[in-house]
Coordinates of C-alpha atoms and ligand atoms in Angstrom, one line a residue:
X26 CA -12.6 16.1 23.0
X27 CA -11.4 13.3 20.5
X28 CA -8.0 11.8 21.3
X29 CA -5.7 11.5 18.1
X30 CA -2.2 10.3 18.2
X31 CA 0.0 11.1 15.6
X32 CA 3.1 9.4 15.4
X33 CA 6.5 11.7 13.5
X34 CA 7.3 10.1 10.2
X35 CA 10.5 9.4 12.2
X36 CA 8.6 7.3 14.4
X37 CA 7.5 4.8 11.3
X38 CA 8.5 1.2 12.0
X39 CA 11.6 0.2 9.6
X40 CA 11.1 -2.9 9.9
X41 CA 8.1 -5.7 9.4
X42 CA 7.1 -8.3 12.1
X43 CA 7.4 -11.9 10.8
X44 CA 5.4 -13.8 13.5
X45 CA 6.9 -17.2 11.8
X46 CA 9.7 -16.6 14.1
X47 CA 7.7 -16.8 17.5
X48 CA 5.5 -19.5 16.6
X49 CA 5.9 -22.5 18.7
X50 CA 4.9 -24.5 15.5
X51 CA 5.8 -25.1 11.6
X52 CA 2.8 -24.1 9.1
X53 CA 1.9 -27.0 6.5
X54 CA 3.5 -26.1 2.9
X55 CA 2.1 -25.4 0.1
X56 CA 1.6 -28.0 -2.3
X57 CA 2.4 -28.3 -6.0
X58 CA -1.2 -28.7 -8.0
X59 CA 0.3 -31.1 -10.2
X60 CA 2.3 -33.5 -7.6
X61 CA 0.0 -32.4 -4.7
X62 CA 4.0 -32.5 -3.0
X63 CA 5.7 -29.3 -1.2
X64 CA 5.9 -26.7 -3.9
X65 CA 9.9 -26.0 -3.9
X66 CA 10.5 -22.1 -3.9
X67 CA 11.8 -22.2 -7.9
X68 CA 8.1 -23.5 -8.6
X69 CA 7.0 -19.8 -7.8
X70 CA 9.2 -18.0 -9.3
X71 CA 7.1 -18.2 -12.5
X72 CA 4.9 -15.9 -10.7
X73 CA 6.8 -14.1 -8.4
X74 CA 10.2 -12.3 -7.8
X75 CA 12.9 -14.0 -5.5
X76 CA 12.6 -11.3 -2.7
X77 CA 8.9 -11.8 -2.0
X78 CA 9.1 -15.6 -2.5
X79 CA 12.4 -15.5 0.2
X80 CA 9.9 -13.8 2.6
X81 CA 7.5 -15.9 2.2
X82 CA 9.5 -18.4 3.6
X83 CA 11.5 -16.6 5.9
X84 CA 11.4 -17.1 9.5
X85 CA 13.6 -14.3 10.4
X86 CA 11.9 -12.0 13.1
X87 CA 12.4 -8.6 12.0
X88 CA 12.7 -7.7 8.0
X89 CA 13.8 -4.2 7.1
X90 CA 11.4 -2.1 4.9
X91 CA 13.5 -1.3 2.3
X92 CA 14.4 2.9 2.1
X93 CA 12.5 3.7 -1.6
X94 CA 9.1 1.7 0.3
X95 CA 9.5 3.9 3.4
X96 CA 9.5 6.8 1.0
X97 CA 6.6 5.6 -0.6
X98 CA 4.8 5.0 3.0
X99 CA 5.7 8.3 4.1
X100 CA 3.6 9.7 2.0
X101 CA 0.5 8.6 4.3
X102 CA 2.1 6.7 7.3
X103 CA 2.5 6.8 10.2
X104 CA -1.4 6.7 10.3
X105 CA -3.6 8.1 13.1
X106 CA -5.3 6.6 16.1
X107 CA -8.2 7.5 17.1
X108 CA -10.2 7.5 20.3
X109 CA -14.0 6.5 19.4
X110 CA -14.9 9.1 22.3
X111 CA -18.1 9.9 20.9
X112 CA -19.1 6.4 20.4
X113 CA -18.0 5.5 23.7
X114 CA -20.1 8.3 24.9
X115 CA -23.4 6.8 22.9
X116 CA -22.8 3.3 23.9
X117 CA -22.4 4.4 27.6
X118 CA -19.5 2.2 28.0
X119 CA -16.8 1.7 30.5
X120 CA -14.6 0.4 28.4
X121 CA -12.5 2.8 26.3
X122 CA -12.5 2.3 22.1
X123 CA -9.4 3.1 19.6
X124 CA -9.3 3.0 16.3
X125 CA -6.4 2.8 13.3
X126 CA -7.4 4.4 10.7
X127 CA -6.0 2.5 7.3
X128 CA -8.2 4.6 5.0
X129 CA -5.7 7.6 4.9
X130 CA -4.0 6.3 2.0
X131 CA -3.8 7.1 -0.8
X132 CA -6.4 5.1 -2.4
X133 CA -8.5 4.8 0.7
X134 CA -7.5 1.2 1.9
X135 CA -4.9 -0.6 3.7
X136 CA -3.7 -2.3 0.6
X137 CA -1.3 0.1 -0.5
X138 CA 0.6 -1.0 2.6
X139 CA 1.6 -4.2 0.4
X140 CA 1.1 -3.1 -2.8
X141 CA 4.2 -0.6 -2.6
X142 CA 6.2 -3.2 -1.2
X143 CA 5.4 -5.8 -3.9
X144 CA 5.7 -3.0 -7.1
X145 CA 9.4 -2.2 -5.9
X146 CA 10.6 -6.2 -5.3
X147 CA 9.0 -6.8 -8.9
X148 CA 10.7 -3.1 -10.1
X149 CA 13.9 -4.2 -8.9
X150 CA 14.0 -7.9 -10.1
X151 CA 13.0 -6.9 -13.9
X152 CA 9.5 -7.2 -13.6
X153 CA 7.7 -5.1 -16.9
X154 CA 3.7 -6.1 -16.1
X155 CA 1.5 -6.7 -12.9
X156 CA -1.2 -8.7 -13.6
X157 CA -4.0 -9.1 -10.9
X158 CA -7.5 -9.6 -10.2
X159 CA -9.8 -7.4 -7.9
X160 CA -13.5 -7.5 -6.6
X161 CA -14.8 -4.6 -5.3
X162 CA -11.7 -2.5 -6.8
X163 CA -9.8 -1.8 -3.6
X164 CA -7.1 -3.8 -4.3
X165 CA -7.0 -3.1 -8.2
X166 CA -6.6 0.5 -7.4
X167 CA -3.8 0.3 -5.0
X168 CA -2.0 -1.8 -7.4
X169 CA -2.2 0.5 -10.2
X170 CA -0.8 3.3 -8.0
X171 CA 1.9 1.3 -6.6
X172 CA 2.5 0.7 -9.7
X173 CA 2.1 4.1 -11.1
X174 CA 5.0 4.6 -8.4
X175 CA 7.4 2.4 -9.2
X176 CA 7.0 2.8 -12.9
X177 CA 5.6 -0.3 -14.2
X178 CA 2.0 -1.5 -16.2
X179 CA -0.7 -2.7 -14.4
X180 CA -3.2 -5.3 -15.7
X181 CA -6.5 -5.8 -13.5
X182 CA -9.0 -8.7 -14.1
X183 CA -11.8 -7.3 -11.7
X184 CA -15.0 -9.1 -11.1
X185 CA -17.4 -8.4 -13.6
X186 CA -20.4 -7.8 -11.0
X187 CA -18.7 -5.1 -9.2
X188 CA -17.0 -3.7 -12.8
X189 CA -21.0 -2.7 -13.0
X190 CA -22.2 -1.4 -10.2
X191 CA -19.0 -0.2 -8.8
X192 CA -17.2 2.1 -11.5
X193 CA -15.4 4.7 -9.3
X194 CA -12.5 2.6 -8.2
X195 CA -12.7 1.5 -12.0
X196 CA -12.0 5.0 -12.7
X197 CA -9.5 5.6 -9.9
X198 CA -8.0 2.3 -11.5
X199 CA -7.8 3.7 -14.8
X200 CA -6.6 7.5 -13.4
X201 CA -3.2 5.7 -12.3
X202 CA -2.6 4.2 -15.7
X203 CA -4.4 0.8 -15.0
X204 CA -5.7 -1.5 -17.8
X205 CA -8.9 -2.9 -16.1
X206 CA -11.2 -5.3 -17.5
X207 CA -14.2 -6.8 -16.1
X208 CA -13.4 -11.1 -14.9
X209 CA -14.7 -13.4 -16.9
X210 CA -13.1 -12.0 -20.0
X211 CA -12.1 -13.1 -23.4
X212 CA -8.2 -12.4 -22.7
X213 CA -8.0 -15.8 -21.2
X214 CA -8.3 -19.7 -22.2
X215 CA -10.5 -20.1 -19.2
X216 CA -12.2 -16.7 -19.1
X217 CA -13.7 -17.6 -22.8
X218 CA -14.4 -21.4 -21.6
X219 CA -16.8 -20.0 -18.9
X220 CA -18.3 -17.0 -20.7
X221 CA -19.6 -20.0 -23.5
X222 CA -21.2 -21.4 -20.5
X223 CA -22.5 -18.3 -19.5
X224 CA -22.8 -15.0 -21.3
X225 CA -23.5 -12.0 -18.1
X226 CA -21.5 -14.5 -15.7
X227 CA -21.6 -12.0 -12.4
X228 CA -18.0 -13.6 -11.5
X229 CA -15.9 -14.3 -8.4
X230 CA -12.6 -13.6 -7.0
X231 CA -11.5 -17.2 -7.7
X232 CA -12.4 -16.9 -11.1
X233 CA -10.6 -13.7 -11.4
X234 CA -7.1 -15.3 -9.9
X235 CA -7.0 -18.1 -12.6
X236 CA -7.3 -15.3 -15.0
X237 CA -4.6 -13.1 -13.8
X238 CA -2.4 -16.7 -13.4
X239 CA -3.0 -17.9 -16.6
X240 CA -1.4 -14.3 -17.9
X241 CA 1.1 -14.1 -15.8
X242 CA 2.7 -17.5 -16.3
X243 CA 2.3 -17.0 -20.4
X244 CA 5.1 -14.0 -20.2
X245 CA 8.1 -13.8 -19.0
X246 CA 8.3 -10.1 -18.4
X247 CA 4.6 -10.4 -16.2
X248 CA 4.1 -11.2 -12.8
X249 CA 1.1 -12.1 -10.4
X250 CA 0.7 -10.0 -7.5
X251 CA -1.8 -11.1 -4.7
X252 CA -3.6 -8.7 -2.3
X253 CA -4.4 -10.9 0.7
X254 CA -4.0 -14.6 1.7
X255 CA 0.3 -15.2 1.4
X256 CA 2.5 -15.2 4.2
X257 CA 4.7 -12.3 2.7
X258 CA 1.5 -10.1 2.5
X259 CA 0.6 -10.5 5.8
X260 CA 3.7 -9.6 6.4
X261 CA 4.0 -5.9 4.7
X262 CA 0.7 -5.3 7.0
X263 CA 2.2 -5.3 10.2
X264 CA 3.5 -1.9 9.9
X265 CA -0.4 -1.2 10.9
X266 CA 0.3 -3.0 14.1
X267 CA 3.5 -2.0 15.3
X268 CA 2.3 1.6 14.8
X269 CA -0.8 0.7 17.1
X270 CA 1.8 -0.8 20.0
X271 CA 3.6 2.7 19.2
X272 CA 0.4 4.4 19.8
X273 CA -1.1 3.1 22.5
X274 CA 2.1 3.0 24.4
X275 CA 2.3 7.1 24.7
X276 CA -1.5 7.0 26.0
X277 CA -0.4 4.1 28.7
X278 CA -2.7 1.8 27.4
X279 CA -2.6 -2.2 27.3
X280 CA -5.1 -3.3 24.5
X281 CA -7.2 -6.5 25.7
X282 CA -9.4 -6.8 22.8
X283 CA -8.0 -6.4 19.3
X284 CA -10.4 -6.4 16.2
X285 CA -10.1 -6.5 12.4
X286 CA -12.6 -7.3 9.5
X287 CA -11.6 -11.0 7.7
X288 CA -11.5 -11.7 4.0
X289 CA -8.4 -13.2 3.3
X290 CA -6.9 -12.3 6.3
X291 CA -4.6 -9.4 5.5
X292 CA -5.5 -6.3 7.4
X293 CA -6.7 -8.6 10.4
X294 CA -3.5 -10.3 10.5
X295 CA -1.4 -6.9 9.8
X296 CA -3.5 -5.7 13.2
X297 CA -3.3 -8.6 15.2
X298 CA 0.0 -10.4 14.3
X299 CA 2.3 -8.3 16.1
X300 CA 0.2 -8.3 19.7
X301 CA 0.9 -12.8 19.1
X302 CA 3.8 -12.5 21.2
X303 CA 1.9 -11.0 24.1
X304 CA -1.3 -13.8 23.8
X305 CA 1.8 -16.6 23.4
X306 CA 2.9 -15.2 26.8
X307 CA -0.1 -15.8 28.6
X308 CA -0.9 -11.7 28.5
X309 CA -5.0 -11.0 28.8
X310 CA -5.3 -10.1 25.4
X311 CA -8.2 -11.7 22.8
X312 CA -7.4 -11.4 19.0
X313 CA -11.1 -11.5 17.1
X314 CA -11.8 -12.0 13.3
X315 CA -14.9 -10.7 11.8
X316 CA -16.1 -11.9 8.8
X317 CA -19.9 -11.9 6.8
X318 CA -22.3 -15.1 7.4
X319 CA -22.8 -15.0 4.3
X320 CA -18.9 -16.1 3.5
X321 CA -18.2 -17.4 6.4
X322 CA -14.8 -19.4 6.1
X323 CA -13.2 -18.9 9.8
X324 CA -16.7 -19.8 11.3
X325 CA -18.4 -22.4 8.9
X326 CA -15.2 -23.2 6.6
X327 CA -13.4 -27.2 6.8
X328 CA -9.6 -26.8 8.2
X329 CA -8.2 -28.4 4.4
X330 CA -5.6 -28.3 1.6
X331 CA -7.1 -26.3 -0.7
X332 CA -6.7 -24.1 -3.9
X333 CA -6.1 -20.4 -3.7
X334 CA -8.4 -20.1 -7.1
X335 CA -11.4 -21.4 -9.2
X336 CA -9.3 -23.1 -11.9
X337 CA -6.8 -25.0 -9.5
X338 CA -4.2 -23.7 -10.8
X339 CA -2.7 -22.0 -7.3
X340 CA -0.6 -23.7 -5.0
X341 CA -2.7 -25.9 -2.4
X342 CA -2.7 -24.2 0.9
X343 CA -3.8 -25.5 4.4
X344 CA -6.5 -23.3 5.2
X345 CA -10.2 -22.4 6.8
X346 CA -11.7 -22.7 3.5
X347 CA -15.7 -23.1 1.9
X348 CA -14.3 -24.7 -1.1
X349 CA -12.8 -23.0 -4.1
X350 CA -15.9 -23.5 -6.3
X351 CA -18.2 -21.4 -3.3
X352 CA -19.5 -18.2 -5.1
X353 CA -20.8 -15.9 -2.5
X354 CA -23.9 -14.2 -2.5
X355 CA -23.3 -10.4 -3.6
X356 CA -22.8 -8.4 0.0
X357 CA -21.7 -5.2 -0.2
X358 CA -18.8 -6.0 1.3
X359 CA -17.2 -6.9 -1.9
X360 CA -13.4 -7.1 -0.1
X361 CA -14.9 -9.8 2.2
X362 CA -16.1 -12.4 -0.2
X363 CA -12.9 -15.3 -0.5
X364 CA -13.4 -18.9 -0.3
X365 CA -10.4 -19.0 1.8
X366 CA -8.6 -17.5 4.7
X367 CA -4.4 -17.3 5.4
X368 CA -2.7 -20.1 6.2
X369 CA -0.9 -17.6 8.8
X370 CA -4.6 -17.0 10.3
X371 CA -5.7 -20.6 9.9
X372 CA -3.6 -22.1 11.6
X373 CA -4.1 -19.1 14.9
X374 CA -7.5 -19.8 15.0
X375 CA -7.0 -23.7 15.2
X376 CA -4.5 -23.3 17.7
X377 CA -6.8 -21.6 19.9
X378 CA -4.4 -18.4 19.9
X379 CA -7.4 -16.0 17.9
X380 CA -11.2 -15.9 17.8
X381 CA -13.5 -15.7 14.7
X382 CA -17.2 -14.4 14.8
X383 CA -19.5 -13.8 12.2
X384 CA -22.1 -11.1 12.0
X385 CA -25.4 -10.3 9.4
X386 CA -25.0 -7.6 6.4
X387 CA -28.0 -5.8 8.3
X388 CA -26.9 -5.1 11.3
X389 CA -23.4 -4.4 10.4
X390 CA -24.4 -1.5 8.7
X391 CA -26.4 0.2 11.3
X392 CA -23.6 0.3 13.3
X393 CA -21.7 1.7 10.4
X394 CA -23.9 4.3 9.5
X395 CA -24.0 5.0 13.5
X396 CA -20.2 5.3 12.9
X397 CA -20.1 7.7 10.1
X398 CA -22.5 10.1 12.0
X399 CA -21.0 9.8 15.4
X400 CA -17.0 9.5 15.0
X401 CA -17.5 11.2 11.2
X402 CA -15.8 8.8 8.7
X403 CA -18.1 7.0 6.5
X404 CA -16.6 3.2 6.9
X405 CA -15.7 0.9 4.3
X406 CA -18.4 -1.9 4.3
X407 CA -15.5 -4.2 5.1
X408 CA -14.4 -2.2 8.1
X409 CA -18.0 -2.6 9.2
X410 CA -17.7 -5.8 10.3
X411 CA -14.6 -4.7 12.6
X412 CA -16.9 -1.6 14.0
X413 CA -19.6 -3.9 14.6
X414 CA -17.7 -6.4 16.5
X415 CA -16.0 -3.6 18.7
X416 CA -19.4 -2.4 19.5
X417 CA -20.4 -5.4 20.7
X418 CA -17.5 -5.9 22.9
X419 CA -18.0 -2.6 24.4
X420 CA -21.7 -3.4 25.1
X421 CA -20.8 -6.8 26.9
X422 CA -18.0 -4.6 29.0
X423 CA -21.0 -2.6 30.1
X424 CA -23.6 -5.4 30.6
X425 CA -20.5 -7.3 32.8
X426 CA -19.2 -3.9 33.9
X427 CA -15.8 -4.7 33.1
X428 CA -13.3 -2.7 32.4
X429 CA -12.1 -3.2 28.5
X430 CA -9.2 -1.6 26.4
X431 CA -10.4 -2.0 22.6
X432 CA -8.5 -1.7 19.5
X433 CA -10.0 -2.2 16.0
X434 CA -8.7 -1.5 12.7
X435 CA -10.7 0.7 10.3
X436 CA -8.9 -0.9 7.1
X437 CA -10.7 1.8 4.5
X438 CA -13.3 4.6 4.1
X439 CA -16.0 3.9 2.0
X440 CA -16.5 7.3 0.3
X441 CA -16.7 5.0 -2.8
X442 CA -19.4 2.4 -1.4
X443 CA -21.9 5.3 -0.4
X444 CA -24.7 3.2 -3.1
X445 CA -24.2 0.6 -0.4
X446 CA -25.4 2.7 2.3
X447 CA -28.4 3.9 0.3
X448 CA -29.9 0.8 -1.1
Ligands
LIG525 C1 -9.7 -5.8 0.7 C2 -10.2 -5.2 2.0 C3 -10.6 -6.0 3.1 C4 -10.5 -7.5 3.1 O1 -9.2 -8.0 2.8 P1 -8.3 -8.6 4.0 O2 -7.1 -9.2 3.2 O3 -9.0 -9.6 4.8 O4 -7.8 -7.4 4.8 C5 -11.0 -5.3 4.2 N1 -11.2 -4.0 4.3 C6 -10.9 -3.2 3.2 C7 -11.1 -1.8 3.3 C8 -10.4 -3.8 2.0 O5 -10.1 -3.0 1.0

């Protein structure tokens, strides 16, 4: 029989894990685009509330999630964890294979973990607008419903390629009250300069910042909200790994492989960052980024200042990065295709403190559609990578017949990427 464990909404972590605290070093600042000097805090609040800029900064351990955002979460948290019995049972492993399941929310994605907590700062600072871009939609759609929420409008600059040949999130987008509109667009100085260039332009999530910037700085009433990447979202995704310690504590288990999927770094990081105490102690425990070879920033990326977006017109952050002008070929793993990675993540990985692999398109997707028939959840190509790297951990336990506790997190379903499985 599977093994679920179900936490009480009682049992929901009130509080998020700001690993800045236990760090034995300082990140590098950001730095102004103009004066290429530390950004000072006022700099951002063109773009964002005070709240989220303060947590961004913050090296306080423990930040309470405020009581309307536990609400909100309670909807759909705690989430289960699941026991991969079935693909344990295929792989003939020893080791034993959990699993978070992220795509319980609302809009199928562990996104709506930050995006709730970013629509109430912004509702409670005098925010009016959201402006943001989104690639394959995920994002997009759990801001419009976080915004739908918290009662305000939600403007979505999503990449013109996946606009295309990905309409249902467009739709679920549009069902929350969204205004979506496929990135490069004519609503924007630099949207129009590039579409003179080039007419069917496929786009990129670069591009699609700068767009959602260049709005948000020209009205007072609008702010930019960012999906992945800052401190302060990494932050509002840790409720996925202090449910997972919760978890795995009533079964008696002590995880010593931990896995996410990699894009910018926010559902990895949300996994992973609260286990950093026990790797900084010395505990047997290996943290492991997957990402796409064919984006490969943690793997093949420079360690660099560099811009968030296309334009330059983001802070500079010190990060793995391929260079903001890199336009990645068109995976299905839409979520997965960033120049950059966290700062927060970064600087783990060059500190020796997490691991980064990267893995094919191809065979990540055998593994998930071995997934979907085996443990029944069709996977979110972005997951994939997570599901593929746990597999192969779980095949080297066998090979070295070693005894292996493995964690991954399942950050979405992908009942809205089934054209990827088919083509
Ligand atoms: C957006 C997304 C990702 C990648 O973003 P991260 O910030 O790296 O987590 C991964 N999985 C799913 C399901 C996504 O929607």
């Amino acid at each position: 029989m599977r093994v679920r464990v179900d936490l009480k909404v009682e049992e929901m972590p009130k509080y998020w894990y700001n690993v800045l605290a236990d760090l034995p070093f300082k990140l590098d600042p950001p730095l102004d685009p103009r004066t290429k000097q530390p950004i000072s805090p006022q700099a951002l609040s063109a773009i964002f509330p005070e709240a989220l800029i303060e947590q961004e900064v913050s090296e306080k351990r423990e930040i309470p999630i405020p009581e309307p955002v536990l609400r909100e979460y309670a909807v759909f948290r705690p989430t289960p964890l699941y026991r991969a019995t079935y693909l344990e049972e295929y792989l003939q492993t020893p080791a034993r294979i959990y699993y978070k399941y992220e795509g319980a929310s609302p809009t199928g994605s562990h996104k709506t973990n930050t995006a709730l907590a970013q629509a109430y700062y912004n509702k409670i600072s005098g925010t009016k607008r959201l402006v943001t871009e989104t690639g394959a939609g995920q994002w997009g759609s759990a801001l419009c419903y976080a915004g739908a929420k918290f009662g305000l409008t939600v403007n979505v600059f999503m990449v013109r390629i996946s606009y295309e040949q990905k309409p249902m999130r467009k739709y679920l987008m549009k069902l929350f009250g969204g205004d979506v509109v496929p990135s490069p667009s004519d609503r924007t100085n630099f949207g129009r300069s590039l579409l003179e260039k080039n007419g069917d332009m496929p786009g990129s999530l670069g591009i699609a910042i700068s767009e959602a910037i260049e709005v948000a700085v020209s009205d007072p009433g609008t702010k930019y909200s960012l999906g992945s990447v800052l401190n302060h979202v990494l932050l509002h995704q840790t409720v996925i790994g202090l449910e997972i310690k919760k978890q795995l504590a009533l079964l008696n288990e002590t995880p010593t492989i931990v896995l996410g999927c990699h894009g910018g770094g926010s559902n990895f990081a949300g996994t992973i960052l609260p286990f950093v105490p026990d790797k900084l102690a010395g505990k047997n425990i290996r943290l492991i980024a997957c990402e796409p070879t064919a984006c490969p920033s943690l793997t093949k990326g420079r360690y660099e200042y560099d811009y968030g977006d296309t334009a330059g017109m983001t802070p500079l952050l010190k990060m793995y990065t391929l260079g903001k002008d890199f336009i990645p070929p068109k995976i299905h793993a839409g979520g997965l295709r960033y120049h950059g990675a966290a700062p927060i993540v970064s600087r783990l990985l060059k500190e020796g403190l997490i691991e980064a692999v990267a893995f094919d398109q191809e065979e990540v997707f055998n593994a998930a559609r071995l997934f979907a028939k085996l443990e029944g959840i069709v996977p979110a190509p972005e997951s994939s990578y997570a599901i593929y790297g746990a597999i192969k951990e779980a095949l080297r336990a066998k090979e070295e017949k070693k005894e292996e506790v493995i964690v991954f997190n399942l950050s979405g379903h992908g009942l809205f990427d089934l054209i990827a499985y088919v083509s």
